Amino acid sequence: MLTLEPRTAGPLRQVLTPVLAIVATMIAGGILFMLLGKNPVEAIKIIFVDPLFDAYSRSELLVKAAPLALIATGLSFGYRANVWNIGAEGQFILGAICGGAVGLAFYGIDGWFVLPLMAVAGMLGGFAWAMIPAFLRTRFNANEILVSLMLVYVATLLLSALVSGPLRDPDGFNFPESRQFHDSATLPILLQGTRVHIGIVIALLVSLVGWLVLQRHVFGFQIKLMGAAPRAAHFAGVSTNRMVYLCLGISGALAGLAGMFEAAGPVGQLVPSLPAGYGFTAIIVAFLGRLHPAGIILASLVLALTIIGGETAQYLLQVPKAAISVFQGMLLFFLLAFEIFTRFRLRRSGAGATA
């Protein structure tokens, strides 16, 4: 009988884990593409290499990575404390709805205050949506994984209902979409000719603040203590309920801010197709980045690369979109698999042999 025995993971093992996961994903993905009748080498090259040599793709890399980094930084707070927010996609949508609604309320008004108001509204929207699983867990011991996940579908339907009703463009020929945001409600572009917006800078600043909080603040210490030794955290006076509210609140607010950035940036309006899966992909980013803000920045660029390269592969090789999603899912699978063997040693019980 095989059992897992805990062992200490050195720094080198921890650094190598995500690298090995990426390599394993490329190999397994190549086999997948070959089974689909595509050239595996060409497909991997299109996904991982070609975007790096194209100026527009490089700028899009930043555009795609910004919301991933924002959401994953928030998620890392909860995951370190064993608070599992799987519904960042729903909080992303609520942030877009609330921020977009404020932008539409001030439609036609040219004021510097519009964007900050939209950002605050977006963060509050994501925060409020994350408070639902927090309340249900602390009050009724409900599983926050299931609650936050189910709220994603509620948020998606809410967005569709709003852009088909109260927020619909009156001059939009009955299409389910809002007005295009006014210039004062759209994010400033940093590089002309691209979609690189100021949200990218804010994502970097948030990651820096996240690192400072986790490494230098007592709150970060409490988060890590609660995740590593819950009983010790309890005896040290750390309130579990308070940590649940704070961790879910932070991740919800950052996911909401990312949603507002997406609506007021690349999309420029509220549409039913706004949910692009950033909330789910950010879960992979958080773990690929080892729940560390600096690692999350690098991981968000890697996942953004697969998104851009995957879209190109769909166009050039006619690879199904589902295959690209499976490809990204493989990354999380291999990451968790290597993580297990980093933290545990496989033993054959009875015989005492190590595998």
PDB file of N, CA and C in Angstrom, residues 208-292:
ATOM      1  N   LEU A 208       2.901  45.173  -5.176  1.00  0.00           N
ATOM      2  CA  LEU A 208       3.930  45.651  -4.242  1.00  0.00           C
ATOM      3  C   LEU A 208       3.353  45.809  -2.834  1.00  0.00           C
ATOM      4  N   VAL A 209       2.161  46.416  -2.752  1.00  0.00           N
ATOM      5  CA  VAL A 209       1.514  46.582  -1.440  1.00  0.00           C
ATOM      6  C   VAL A 209       1.195  45.209  -0.846  1.00  0.00           C
ATOM      7  N   GLY A 210       0.738  44.290  -1.697  1.00  0.00           N
ATOM      8  CA  GLY A 210       0.442  42.934  -1.219  1.00  0.00           C
ATOM      9  C   GLY A 210       1.673  42.276  -0.625  1.00  0.00           C
ATOM     10  N   TRP A 211       2.819  42.454  -1.271  1.00  0.00           N
ATOM     11  CA  TRP A 211       4.061  41.880  -0.756  1.00  0.00           C
ATOM     12  C   TRP A 211       4.424  42.496   0.598  1.00  0.00           C
ATOM     13  N   LEU A 212       4.286  43.838   0.708  1.00  0.00           N
ATOM     14  CA  LEU A 212       4.614  44.512   1.963  1.00  0.00           C
ATOM     15  C   LEU A 212       3.714  44.031   3.098  1.00  0.00           C
ATOM     16  N   VAL A 213       2.426  43.874   2.792  1.00  0.00           N
ATOM     17  CA  VAL A 213       1.487  43.424   3.835  1.00  0.00           C
ATOM     18  C   VAL A 213       1.821  42.010   4.283  1.00  0.00           C
ATOM     19  N   LEU A 214       2.086  41.135   3.317  1.00  0.00           N
ATOM     20  CA  LEU A 214       2.340  39.733   3.662  1.00  0.00           C
ATOM     21  C   LEU A 214       3.670  39.548   4.378  1.00  0.00           C
ATOM     22  N   GLN A 215       4.663  40.356   4.013  1.00  0.00           N
ATOM     23  CA  GLN A 215       6.001  40.148   4.565  1.00  0.00           C
ATOM     24  C   GLN A 215       6.322  41.040   5.753  1.00  0.00           C
ATOM     25  N   ARG A 216       5.709  42.215   5.828  1.00  0.00           N
ATOM     26  CA  ARG A 216       6.146  43.195   6.820  1.00  0.00           C
ATOM     27  C   ARG A 216       5.067  43.595   7.815  1.00  0.00           C
ATOM     28  N   HIS A 217       3.841  43.180   7.631  1.00  0.00           N
ATOM     29  CA  HIS A 217       2.750  43.630   8.497  1.00  0.00           C
ATOM     30  C   HIS A 217       2.235  42.471   9.333  1.00  0.00           C
ATOM     31  N   VAL A 218       1.743  42.819  10.532  1.00  0.00           N
ATOM     32  CA  VAL A 218       1.235  41.784  11.435  1.00  0.00           C
ATOM     33  C   VAL A 218       0.042  41.049  10.825  1.00  0.00           C
ATOM     34  N   PHE A 219      -0.722  41.756   9.995  1.00  0.00           N
ATOM     35  CA  PHE A 219      -1.856  41.089   9.329  1.00  0.00           C
ATOM     36  C   PHE A 219      -1.369  39.963   8.420  1.00  0.00           C
ATOM     37  N   GLY A 220      -0.281  40.221   7.685  1.00  0.00           N
ATOM     38  CA  GLY A 220       0.280  39.166   6.839  1.00  0.00           C
ATOM     39  C   GLY A 220       0.767  37.993   7.658  1.00  0.00           C
ATOM     40  N   PHE A 221       1.365  38.292   8.825  1.00  0.00           N
ATOM     41  CA  PHE A 221       1.820  37.212   9.701  1.00  0.00           C
ATOM     42  C   PHE A 221       0.632  36.388  10.202  1.00  0.00           C
ATOM     43  N   GLN A 222      -0.448  37.073  10.561  1.00  0.00           N
ATOM     44  CA  GLN A 222      -1.641  36.358  11.040  1.00  0.00           C
ATOM     45  C   GLN A 222      -2.218  35.462   9.953  1.00  0.00           C
ATOM     46  N   ILE A 223      -2.202  35.947   8.708  1.00  0.00           N
ATOM     47  CA  ILE A 223      -2.704  35.141   7.585  1.00  0.00           C
ATOM     48  C   ILE A 223      -1.884  33.863   7.455  1.00  0.00           C
ATOM     49  N   LYS A 224      -0.569  34.012   7.456  1.00  0.00           N
ATOM     50  CA  LYS A 224       0.291  32.830   7.284  1.00  0.00           C
ATOM     51  C   LYS A 224       0.174  31.890   8.484  1.00  0.00           C
ATOM     52  N   LEU A 225       0.027  32.455   9.678  1.00  0.00           N
ATOM     53  CA  LEU A 225      -0.116  31.614  10.869  1.00  0.00           C
ATOM     54  C   LEU A 225      -1.415  30.825  10.818  1.00  0.00           C
ATOM     55  N   MET A 226      -2.482  31.468  10.383  1.00  0.00           N
ATOM     56  CA  MET A 226      -3.777  30.793  10.314  1.00  0.00           C
ATOM     57  C   MET A 226      -3.747  29.666   9.289  1.00  0.00           C
ATOM     58  N   GLY A 227      -3.026  29.870   8.208  1.00  0.00           N
ATOM     59  CA  GLY A 227      -2.947  28.822   7.187  1.00  0.00           C
ATOM     60  C   GLY A 227      -2.065  27.668   7.605  1.00  0.00           C
ATOM     61  N   ALA A 228      -0.956  27.981   8.301  1.00  0.00           N
ATOM     62  CA  ALA A 228       0.003  26.923   8.660  1.00  0.00           C
ATOM     63  C   ALA A 228      -0.378  26.199   9.936  1.00  0.00           C
ATOM     64  N   ALA A 229      -0.919  26.923  10.908  1.00  0.00           N
ATOM     65  CA  ALA A 229      -1.232  26.309  12.203  1.00  0.00           C
ATOM     66  C   ALA A 229      -2.480  26.982  12.781  1.00  0.00           C
ATOM     67  N   PRO A 230      -3.663  26.511  12.371  1.00  0.00           N
ATOM     68  CA  PRO A 230      -4.908  27.173  12.821  1.00  0.00           C
ATOM     69  C   PRO A 230      -5.074  27.172  14.336  1.00  0.00           C
ATOM     70  N   ARG A 231      -4.681  26.076  14.988  1.00  0.00           N
ATOM     71  CA  ARG A 231      -4.841  26.028  16.451  1.00  0.00           C
ATOM     72  C   ARG A 231      -3.919  27.032  17.125  1.00  0.00           C
ATOM     73  N   ALA A 232      -2.697  27.127  16.622  1.00  0.00           N
ATOM     74  CA  ALA A 232      -1.767  28.110  17.180  1.00  0.00           C
ATOM     75  C   ALA A 232      -2.294  29.532  16.969  1.00  0.00           C
ATOM     76  N   ALA A 233      -2.881  29.776  15.802  1.00  0.00           N
ATOM     77  CA  ALA A 233      -3.453  31.097  15.522  1.00  0.00           C
ATOM     78  C   ALA A 233      -4.586  31.393  16.500  1.00  0.00           C
ATOM     79  N   HIS A 234      -5.390  30.366  16.786  1.00  0.00           N
ATOM     80  CA  HIS A 234      -6.504  30.555  17.729  1.00  0.00           C
ATOM     81  C   HIS A 234      -5.987  30.916  19.116  1.00  0.00           C
ATOM     82  N   PHE A 235      -4.964  30.180  19.578  1.00  0.00           N
ATOM     83  CA  PHE A 235      -4.423  30.461  20.909  1.00  0.00           C
ATOM     84  C   PHE A 235      -3.686  31.800  20.940  1.00  0.00           C
ATOM     85  N   ALA A 236      -3.223  32.262  19.768  1.00  0.00           N
ATOM     86  CA  ALA A 236      -2.547  33.569  19.709  1.00  0.00           C
ATOM     87  C   ALA A 236      -3.542  34.724  19.626  1.00  0.00           C
ATOM     88  N   GLY A 237      -4.833  34.400  19.610  1.00  0.00           N
ATOM     89  CA  GLY A 237      -5.847  35.447  19.612  1.00  0.00           C
ATOM     90  C   GLY A 237      -6.315  35.884  18.245  1.00  0.00           C
ATOM     91  N   VAL A 238      -5.958  35.126  17.201  1.00  0.00           N
ATOM     92  CA  VAL A 238      -6.395  35.467  15.842  1.00  0.00           C
ATOM     93  C   VAL A 238      -7.827  34.972  15.657  1.00  0.00           C
ATOM     94  N   SER A 239      -8.725  35.884  15.336  1.00  0.00           N
ATOM     95  CA  SER A 239     -10.136  35.526  15.139  1.00  0.00           C
ATOM     96  C   SER A 239     -10.330  34.920  13.755  1.00  0.00           C
ATOM     97  N   THR A 240     -10.812  33.687  13.707  1.00  0.00           N
ATOM     98  CA  THR A 240     -11.040  33.025  12.417  1.00  0.00           C
ATOM     99  C   THR A 240     -12.087  33.763  11.589  1.00  0.00           C
ATOM    100  N   ASN A 241     -13.180  34.138  12.242  1.00  0.00           N
ATOM    101  CA  ASN A 241     -14.246  34.833  11.507  1.00  0.00           C
ATOM    102  C   ASN A 241     -13.748  36.163  10.922  1.00  0.00           C
ATOM    103  N   ARG A 242     -12.973  36.877  11.706  1.00  0.00           N
ATOM    104  CA  ARG A 242     -12.448  38.164  11.221  1.00  0.00           C
ATOM    105  C   ARG A 242     -11.547  37.944  10.011  1.00  0.00           C
ATOM    106  N   MET A 243     -10.730  36.899  10.064  1.00  0.00           N
ATOM    107  CA  MET A 243      -9.827  36.622   8.946  1.00  0.00           C
ATOM    108  C   MET A 243     -10.599  36.207   7.698  1.00  0.00           C
ATOM    109  N   VAL A 244     -11.682  35.460   7.898  1.00  0.00           N
ATOM    110  CA  VAL A 244     -12.507  35.063   6.742  1.00  0.00           C
ATOM    111  C   VAL A 244     -13.072  36.305   6.059  1.00  0.00           C
ATOM    112  N   TYR A 245     -13.629  37.225   6.856  1.00  0.00           N
ATOM    113  CA  TYR A 245     -14.189  38.451   6.275  1.00  0.00           C
ATOM    114  C   TYR A 245     -13.103  39.271   5.571  1.00  0.00           C
ATOM    115  N   LEU A 246     -11.958  39.404   6.224  1.00  0.00           N
ATOM    116  CA  LEU A 246     -10.902  40.244   5.636  1.00  0.00           C
ATOM    117  C   LEU A 246     -10.347  39.638   4.347  1.00  0.00           C
ATOM    118  N   CYS A 247     -10.077  38.326   4.384  1.00  0.00           N
ATOM    119  CA  CYS A 247      -9.478  37.689   3.200  1.00  0.00           C
ATOM    120  C   CYS A 247     -10.448  37.697   2.015  1.00  0.00           C
ATOM    121  N   LEU A 248     -11.708  37.333   2.288  1.00  0.00           N
ATOM    122  CA  LEU A 248     -12.679  37.353   1.200  1.00  0.00           C
ATOM    123  C   LEU A 248     -12.952  38.790   0.738  1.00  0.00           C
ATOM    124  N   GLY A 249     -12.949  39.729   1.689  1.00  0.00           N
ATOM    125  CA  GLY A 249     -13.193  41.121   1.317  1.00  0.00           C
ATOM    126  C   GLY A 249     -12.100  41.681   0.428  1.00  0.00           C
ATOM    127  N   ILE A 250     -10.846  41.395   0.776  1.00  0.00           N
ATOM    128  CA  ILE A 250      -9.723  41.888  -0.040  1.00  0.00           C
ATOM    129  C   ILE A 250      -9.758  41.279  -1.435  1.00  0.00           C
ATOM    130  N   SER A 251      -9.937  39.967  -1.498  1.00  0.00           N
ATOM    131  CA  SER A 251      -9.948  39.328  -2.824  1.00  0.00           C
ATOM    132  C   SER A 251     -11.141  39.791  -3.645  1.00  0.00           C
ATOM    133  N   GLY A 252     -12.296  39.985  -2.994  1.00  0.00           N
ATOM    134  CA  GLY A 252     -13.467  40.469  -3.727  1.00  0.00           C
ATOM    135  C   GLY A 252     -13.271  41.878  -4.248  1.00  0.00           C
ATOM    136  N   ALA A 253     -12.696  42.748  -3.411  1.00  0.00           N
ATOM    137  CA  ALA A 253     -12.483  44.136  -3.833  1.00  0.00           C
ATOM    138  C   ALA A 253     -11.507  44.220  -5.008  1.00  0.00           C
ATOM    139  N   LEU A 254     -10.438  43.429  -4.949  1.00  0.00           N
ATOM    140  CA  LEU A 254      -9.460  43.476  -6.054  1.00  0.00           C
ATOM    141  C   LEU A 254     -10.035  42.861  -7.324  1.00  0.00           C
ATOM    142  N   ALA A 255     -10.841  41.796  -7.170  1.00  0.00           N
ATOM    143  CA  ALA A 255     -11.494  41.227  -8.353  1.00  0.00           C
ATOM    144  C   ALA A 255     -12.476  42.232  -8.953  1.00  0.00           C
ATOM    145  N   GLY A 256     -13.192  42.955  -8.074  1.00  0.00           N
ATOM    146  CA  GLY A 256     -14.115  43.988  -8.563  1.00  0.00           C
ATOM    147  C   GLY A 256     -13.385  45.103  -9.279  1.00  0.00           C
ATOM    148  N   LEU A 257     -12.224  45.496  -8.756  1.00  0.00           N
ATOM    149  CA  LEU A 257     -11.426  46.537  -9.422  1.00  0.00           C
ATOM    150  C   LEU A 257     -10.964  46.052 -10.797  1.00  0.00           C
ATOM    151  N   ALA A 258     -10.573  44.778 -10.869  1.00  0.00           N
ATOM    152  CA  ALA A 258     -10.164  44.222 -12.169  1.00  0.00           C
ATOM    153  C   ALA A 258     -11.333  44.229 -13.151  1.00  0.00           C
ATOM    154  N   GLY A 259     -12.526  43.926 -12.655  1.00  0.00           N
ATOM    155  CA  GLY A 259     -13.708  43.949 -13.524  1.00  0.00           C
ATOM    156  C   GLY A 259     -14.010  45.339 -14.044  1.00  0.00           C
ATOM    157  N   MET A 260     -13.871  46.331 -13.157  1.00  0.00           N
ATOM    158  CA  MET A 260     -14.104  47.715 -13.588  1.00  0.00           C
ATOM    159  C   MET A 260     -13.066  48.130 -14.629  1.00  0.00           C
ATOM    160  N   PHE A 261     -11.799  47.723 -14.420  1.00  0.00           N
ATOM    161  CA  PHE A 261     -10.740  48.046 -15.391  1.00  0.00           C
ATOM    162  C   PHE A 261     -11.039  47.414 -16.748  1.00  0.00           C
ATOM    163  N   GLU A 262     -11.540  46.187 -16.744  1.00  0.00           N
ATOM    164  CA  GLU A 262     -11.821  45.515 -18.013  1.00  0.00           C
ATOM    165  C   GLU A 262     -12.974  46.212 -18.746  1.00  0.00           C
ATOM    166  N   ALA A 263     -14.000  46.610 -17.970  1.00  0.00           N
ATOM    167  CA  ALA A 263     -15.145  47.281 -18.598  1.00  0.00           C
ATOM    168  C   ALA A 263     -14.764  48.663 -19.110  1.00  0.00           C
ATOM    169  N   ALA A 264     -13.990  49.412 -18.304  1.00  0.00           N
ATOM    170  CA  ALA A 264     -13.632  50.786 -18.680  1.00  0.00           C
ATOM    171  C   ALA A 264     -12.366  50.840 -19.519  1.00  0.00           C
ATOM    172  N   GLY A 265     -11.743  49.691 -19.758  1.00  0.00           N
ATOM    173  CA  GLY A 265     -10.515  49.660 -20.551  1.00  0.00           C
ATOM    174  C   GLY A 265     -10.723  49.017 -21.902  1.00  0.00           C
ATOM    175  N   PRO A 266     -10.295  47.768 -22.057  1.00  0.00           N
ATOM    176  CA  PRO A 266     -10.345  47.130 -23.389  1.00  0.00           C
ATOM    177  C   PRO A 266     -11.749  47.017 -23.972  1.00  0.00           C
ATOM    178  N   VAL A 267     -12.771  46.780 -23.129  1.00  0.00           N
ATOM    179  CA  VAL A 267     -14.133  46.565 -23.650  1.00  0.00           C
ATOM    180  C   VAL A 267     -14.823  47.898 -23.899  1.00  0.00           C
ATOM    181  N   GLY A 268     -14.798  48.803 -22.916  1.00  0.00           N
ATOM    182  CA  GLY A 268     -15.371  50.136 -23.122  1.00  0.00           C
ATOM    183  C   GLY A 268     -16.867  50.207 -22.941  1.00  0.00           C
ATOM    184  N   GLN A 269     -17.513  49.140 -22.482  1.00  0.00           N
ATOM    185  CA  GLN A 269     -18.949  49.124 -22.246  1.00  0.00           C
ATOM    186  C   GLN A 269     -19.288  47.841 -21.477  1.00  0.00           C
ATOM    187  N   LEU A 270     -20.542  47.698 -21.092  1.00  0.00           N
ATOM    188  CA  LEU A 270     -20.988  46.462 -20.454  1.00  0.00           C
ATOM    189  C   LEU A 270     -21.670  45.596 -21.502  1.00  0.00           C
ATOM    190  N   VAL A 271     -21.209  44.386 -21.662  1.00  0.00           N
ATOM    191  CA  VAL A 271     -21.786  43.441 -22.621  1.00  0.00           C
ATOM    192  C   VAL A 271     -21.877  42.065 -21.938  1.00  0.00           C
ATOM    193  N   PRO A 272     -22.785  41.208 -22.384  1.00  0.00           N
ATOM    194  CA  PRO A 272     -22.901  39.881 -21.745  1.00  0.00           C
ATOM    195  C   PRO A 272     -21.632  39.038 -21.850  1.00  0.00           C
ATOM    196  N   SER A 273     -20.798  39.318 -22.858  1.00  0.00           N
ATOM    197  CA  SER A 273     -19.579  38.522 -23.038  1.00  0.00           C
ATOM    198  C   SER A 273     -18.406  39.043 -22.215  1.00  0.00           C
ATOM    199  N   LEU A 274     -18.659  40.033 -21.341  1.00  0.00           N
ATOM    200  CA  LEU A 274     -17.574  40.612 -20.546  1.00  0.00           C
ATOM    201  C   LEU A 274     -16.846  39.570 -19.691  1.00  0.00           C
ATOM    202  N   PRO A 275     -17.569  38.626 -19.036  1.00  0.00           N
ATOM    203  CA  PRO A 275     -16.829  37.605 -18.260  1.00  0.00           C
ATOM    204  C   PRO A 275     -15.946  36.771 -19.189  1.00  0.00           C
ATOM    205  N   ALA A 276     -14.643  36.917 -19.048  1.00  0.00           N
ATOM    206  CA  ALA A 276     -13.716  36.229 -19.958  1.00  0.00           C
ATOM    207  C   ALA A 276     -12.979  35.098 -19.266  1.00  0.00           C
ATOM    208  N   GLY A 277     -13.404  34.753 -18.057  1.00  0.00           N
ATOM    209  CA  GLY A 277     -12.743  33.664 -17.339  1.00  0.00           C
ATOM    210  C   GLY A 277     -11.531  34.095 -16.559  1.00  0.00           C
ATOM    211  N   TYR A 278     -11.334  35.413 -16.414  1.00  0.00           N
ATOM    212  CA  TYR A 278     -10.162  35.880 -15.667  1.00  0.00           C
ATOM    213  C   TYR A 278     -10.195  35.389 -14.213  1.00  0.00           C
ATOM    214  N   GLY A 279     -11.393  35.363 -13.627  1.00  0.00           N
ATOM    215  CA  GLY A 279     -11.499  34.950 -12.231  1.00  0.00           C
ATOM    216  C   GLY A 279     -11.064  33.518 -12.011  1.00  0.00           C
ATOM    217  N   PHE A 280     -11.381  32.638 -12.957  1.00  0.00           N
ATOM    218  CA  PHE A 280     -10.975  31.239 -12.839  1.00  0.00           C
ATOM    219  C   PHE A 280      -9.488  31.074 -13.186  1.00  0.00           C
ATOM    220  N   THR A 281      -9.052  31.751 -14.243  1.00  0.00           N
ATOM    221  CA  THR A 281      -7.645  31.646 -14.635  1.00  0.00           C
ATOM    222  C   THR A 281      -6.721  32.183 -13.541  1.00  0.00           C
ATOM    223  N   ALA A 282      -7.214  33.184 -12.799  1.00  0.00           N
ATOM    224  CA  ALA A 282      -6.387  33.763 -11.726  1.00  0.00           C
ATOM    225  C   ALA A 282      -6.092  32.744 -10.625  1.00  0.00           C
ATOM    226  N   ILE A 283      -6.934  31.720 -10.493  1.00  0.00           N
ATOM    227  CA  ILE A 283      -6.649  30.667  -9.503  1.00  0.00           C
ATOM    228  C   ILE A 283      -5.363  29.938  -9.904  1.00  0.00           C
ATOM    229  N   ILE A 284      -5.243  29.636 -11.197  1.00  0.00           N
ATOM    230  CA  ILE A 284      -4.010  29.002 -11.688  1.00  0.00           C
ATOM    231  C   ILE A 284      -2.831  29.938 -11.482  1.00  0.00           C
ATOM    232  N   VAL A 285      -3.051  31.226 -11.763  1.00  0.00           N
ATOM    233  CA  VAL A 285      -1.976  32.213 -11.607  1.00  0.00           C
ATOM    234  C   VAL A 285      -1.492  32.257 -10.156  1.00  0.00           C
ATOM    235  N   ALA A 286      -2.439  32.263  -9.226  1.00  0.00           N
ATOM    236  CA  ALA A 286      -2.066  32.362  -7.804  1.00  0.00           C
ATOM    237  C   ALA A 286      -1.188  31.183  -7.386  1.00  0.00           C
ATOM    238  N   PHE A 287      -1.562  29.982  -7.800  1.00  0.00           N
ATOM    239  CA  PHE A 287      -0.770  28.815  -7.396  1.00  0.00           C
ATOM    240  C   PHE A 287       0.524  28.707  -8.196  1.00  0.00           C
ATOM    241  N   LEU A 288       0.461  29.046  -9.481  1.00  0.00           N
ATOM    242  CA  LEU A 288       1.687  29.020 -10.286  1.00  0.00           C
ATOM    243  C   LEU A 288       2.710  30.013  -9.732  1.00  0.00           C
ATOM    244  N   GLY A 289       2.223  31.124  -9.204  1.00  0.00           N
ATOM    245  CA  GLY A 289       3.106  32.135  -8.606  1.00  0.00           C
ATOM    246  C   GLY A 289       3.443  31.861  -7.166  1.00  0.00           C
ATOM    247  N   ARG A 290       3.120  30.670  -6.662  1.00  0.00           N
ATOM    248  CA  ARG A 290       3.441  30.238  -5.304  1.00  0.00           C
ATOM    249  C   ARG A 290       2.832  31.156  -4.255  1.00  0.00           C
ATOM    250  N   LEU A 291       1.695  31.786  -4.572  1.00  0.00           N
ATOM    251  CA  LEU A 291       0.978  32.687  -3.664  1.00  0.00           C
ATOM    252  C   LEU A 291       1.867  33.846  -3.207  1.00  0.00           C
ATOM    253  N   HIS A 292       2.857  34.180  -4.021  1.00  0.00           N
ATOM    254  CA  HIS A 292       3.762  35.286  -3.714  1.00  0.00           C
ATOM    255  C   HIS A 292       3.536  36.387  -4.765  1.00  0.00           C
TER     256      HIS A 292
END
